[in-house]
DNA sequence: GCATGGTCCTTACC
DNA sequence: ACCGGTAAGGACCATGC
């Protein structure tokens, strides 16, 4: 039997003292397969003194714990952190009690790769990468009794014991895999996992629209009525089995929907055969649960959006509603939550629509994110289930791990518990350089920035754990890393900088390909490499990293400060006026120069830059404004607004872009900046500001624009300070409303005793109270525009007092 | 009684 | 806990005059 298939999910198992991987996948013609392949379990032992290799090898081969034994050893020439080593490859007959074997090993060796899980080991060993097409030949298990009848327990078209698996290069080059996906969403009366009944479940797929419910009301035909919760759960499992999707997806379904379903199923003693092995939901991870269903891939979209998308999103929160609104241009349905016992017939129907619409939005968002998930999976070569839950540090590390074979490198181990706590308490190293701007309205500006600045420095100067030297050597690079400390790096290229250089090159290549041929997949690929490059600098300073090297990070920032200052000096001596600079960017006033001359200057800089470092044109701007800080005369950093030649605004740092300011202040500030940048003076901005101030005084402002939204960043009990939003959260808790870390607390400031604290006047948006005119003028509107008008020598306090109803002040 | 500075906190920039 | 440091700015509170 020979088939063509694509691996979606992997699992490890032991049978009769041997090790296997089962791969669940799809064939080219849409059949579901499980392929069983053998795998070697091994780790590396590196003797601390090289001449001991032979005798150590002998000692190792005799070790065993219960039925787990060392079955084979080999001595090989390897590299470890760039150094040549003679290492012993130690094979064991099972993964299960490997840690007990490790404990018994002699102390004169270093153990590595014992912490590589069997699925990653398999992918490394056989190069059967997720979401790539392969051909497999082998024997179909047809109730053969082999593997204790494993084929009978799997709900797939074929179970194949692989003899050979090889890549289908032709198919990989042209065929794009489109998975069958079902999105789902549950509704309950209680938020606590498993506390109340599941009152409805919606499912949405390409040809699927269903809401399962217990309520017997006259409802649209996509609603299926079940007699009790038990039947509802069984029906859910039945539909999943019948539809047989490759992927099931939800929004926050790791933390809510699947744990809830699992908990209710256990309570009702219902078997939920959701997986291809007939099993239910498996939860791992304790406080931060991750839900797995065997054979299918369960994806919690929220997790992936958090790591891969959030930095590009403008949304105030990452809720399904906000994200769908931004990425799809579609809103959630309006719905007021009530206890199910209090719902009327019509309200039930609305609730069904709402529930189905959430699944629909999740489904559409999934399709939007699929190119990114798929590319990240192919690039980092870890299973889709893991990749959609991994943070950027894991993505960087996985990319490195799956590329180390090119360097014959043994993989470094993860840090121990003690090492992690030591690393976490390390002192900060000095970061980027930020130039203090002179507050002013500027004309004719150019903005340059370095492409992938820190990664390009790490690659160019070879900064990494394996290239760092203990002391100065002939030809080594010496970098001052602050606090009187110096770090030395080898000139001979190490694997980390080399891999990083490749990431940057691939990013550039795919970006150019995308420009020529704009397609979603190329965009996703280019973006994945960009994110990997950007995260690689932080990775070396991250306490959990296998290739932790804060000295390399500190050296990178040190070099970045030097080169930025060099460019600033060059610009000054070429008669540009330097306005501002932050980390990797520099803003210059053209000072009478033409754009052509400016680009010539850029070229001159680039000709002198070493390695792969590159300065590029960000844009030319007609005008730009920099302001002072609230206190004092100094120019504020990380706060400016620009307008380019097409009239597009670029606003950074101002309250306009901060969600913890009320809409009124944000919109006013935005308008003021827009008017000033467009017109080149403050006149009409001033008129507009006066109008808004009068509107506030006349109490004509809609309360919606006065609401302040602040996120509860941790659980309520952890707060030392009693801020307005903490006070509001406490009130919510008292009312019995759900309060949890991560939620946005909304409130407005109502009128009250003038001497009272702000938090005492904080009120819920629905409270029928008058807003505090004084507060909104002096704490929201004034601070939002004060520094802008100050650039023109105006004092906004005078403006406030100059408008009507002077009695207030 | 009130200015001042420090701490805590959130959110931004890159 | 799950990539880094730099920075602005509000609310509150202890401190000192």
PDB file of C-alpha atoms (C1' of nucleotides) in Angstrom, chain A residues 430-439 442 446-447 560-561 563-572 576-589 626-629 634-640, chain B residues 13-14, chain C residues 5-8:
ATOM      1  CA  UNK A 430      21.341  49.036  29.373  1.00  0.00           C
ATOM      2  CA  UNK A 431      18.988  49.129  26.403  1.00  0.00           C
ATOM      3  CA  UNK A 432      18.402  51.478  23.522  1.00  0.00           C
ATOM      4  CA  UNK A 433      19.381  55.111  23.079  1.00  0.00           C
ATOM      5  CA  UNK A 434      16.614  57.699  22.847  1.00  0.00           C
ATOM      6  CA  UNK A 435      17.463  61.268  21.846  1.00  0.00           C
ATOM      7  CA  UNK A 436      15.624  64.074  23.625  1.00  0.00           C
ATOM      8  CA  UNK A 437      13.803  66.163  21.030  1.00  0.00           C
ATOM      9  CA  UNK A 438      13.428  69.939  21.074  1.00  0.00           C
ATOM     10  CA  UNK A 439       9.683  70.704  21.292  1.00  0.00           C
ATOM     11  CA  UNK A 442       9.006  71.063  12.202  1.00  0.00           C
ATOM     12  CA  UNK A 446      12.745  62.506   6.701  1.00  0.00           C
ATOM     13  CA  UNK A 447      12.620  59.399   8.826  1.00  0.00           C
ATOM     14  CA  UNK A 560      23.140  49.779  18.554  1.00  0.00           C
ATOM     15  CA  UNK A 561      23.702  52.931  20.639  1.00  0.00           C
ATOM     16  CA  UNK A 563      25.890  53.230  15.443  1.00  0.00           C
ATOM     17  CA  UNK A 564      22.807  55.332  16.061  1.00  0.00           C
ATOM     18  CA  UNK A 565      24.984  58.085  17.500  1.00  0.00           C
ATOM     19  CA  UNK A 566      27.370  57.754  14.550  1.00  0.00           C
ATOM     20  CA  UNK A 567      24.501  58.314  12.109  1.00  0.00           C
ATOM     21  CA  UNK A 568      23.320  61.287  14.167  1.00  0.00           C
ATOM     22  CA  UNK A 569      26.807  62.825  13.974  1.00  0.00           C
ATOM     23  CA  UNK A 570      27.076  62.196  10.241  1.00  0.00           C
ATOM     24  CA  UNK A 571      23.683  63.798   9.674  1.00  0.00           C
ATOM     25  CA  UNK A 572      24.708  66.858  11.637  1.00  0.00           C
ATOM     26  CA  UNK A 576      20.755  68.092   8.406  1.00  0.00           C
ATOM     27  CA  UNK A 577      18.976  69.081  11.576  1.00  0.00           C
ATOM     28  CA  UNK A 578      18.543  66.072  13.841  1.00  0.00           C
ATOM     29  CA  UNK A 579      15.122  66.171  15.488  1.00  0.00           C
ATOM     30  CA  UNK A 580      14.709  62.859  17.190  1.00  0.00           C
ATOM     31  CA  UNK A 581      15.990  59.328  17.431  1.00  0.00           C
ATOM     32  CA  UNK A 582      14.694  56.226  19.186  1.00  0.00           C
ATOM     33  CA  UNK A 583      16.448  52.840  19.184  1.00  0.00           C
ATOM     34  CA  UNK A 584      16.761  52.246  15.445  1.00  0.00           C
ATOM     35  CA  UNK A 585      15.191  55.304  13.875  1.00  0.00           C
ATOM     36  CA  UNK A 586      16.246  58.866  13.209  1.00  0.00           C
ATOM     37  CA  UNK A 587      14.157  61.873  12.193  1.00  0.00           C
ATOM     38  CA  UNK A 588      15.890  64.739  10.359  1.00  0.00           C
ATOM     39  CA  UNK A 589      14.786  68.129   9.169  1.00  0.00           C
ATOM     40  CA  UNK A 626       7.263  67.227  19.162  1.00  0.00           C
ATOM     41  CA  UNK A 627       6.093  68.484  22.576  1.00  0.00           C
ATOM     42  CA  UNK A 628       7.394  68.887  26.123  1.00  0.00           C
ATOM     43  CA  UNK A 629       6.688  66.491  28.946  1.00  0.00           C
ATOM     44  CA  UNK A 634      12.369  69.051  28.417  1.00  0.00           C
ATOM     45  CA  UNK A 635      11.198  67.445  25.199  1.00  0.00           C
ATOM     46  CA  UNK A 636       9.057  64.352  25.619  1.00  0.00           C
ATOM     47  CA  UNK A 637      10.438  61.131  24.169  1.00  0.00           C
ATOM     48  CA  UNK A 638       8.273  58.553  22.406  1.00  0.00           C
ATOM     49  CA  UNK A 639       5.618  61.184  21.688  1.00  0.00           C
ATOM     50  CA  UNK A 640       5.256  62.825  18.286  1.00  0.00           C
TER      51      UNK A 640
ATOM     52  C1'  DC B  13       7.569  53.004  21.696  1.00  0.00           C
ATOM     53  C1'  DC B  14      10.905  50.392  19.434  1.00  0.00           C
TER      54       DC B  14
ATOM     55  C1'  DG C   5      14.722  47.749  27.796  1.00  0.00           C
ATOM     56  C1'  DT C   6      13.001  52.927  27.747  1.00  0.00           C
ATOM     57  C1'  DA C   7       9.667  56.250  28.811  1.00  0.00           C
ATOM     58  C1'  DA C   8       5.348  59.105  29.933  1.00  0.00           C
TER      59       DA C   8
END
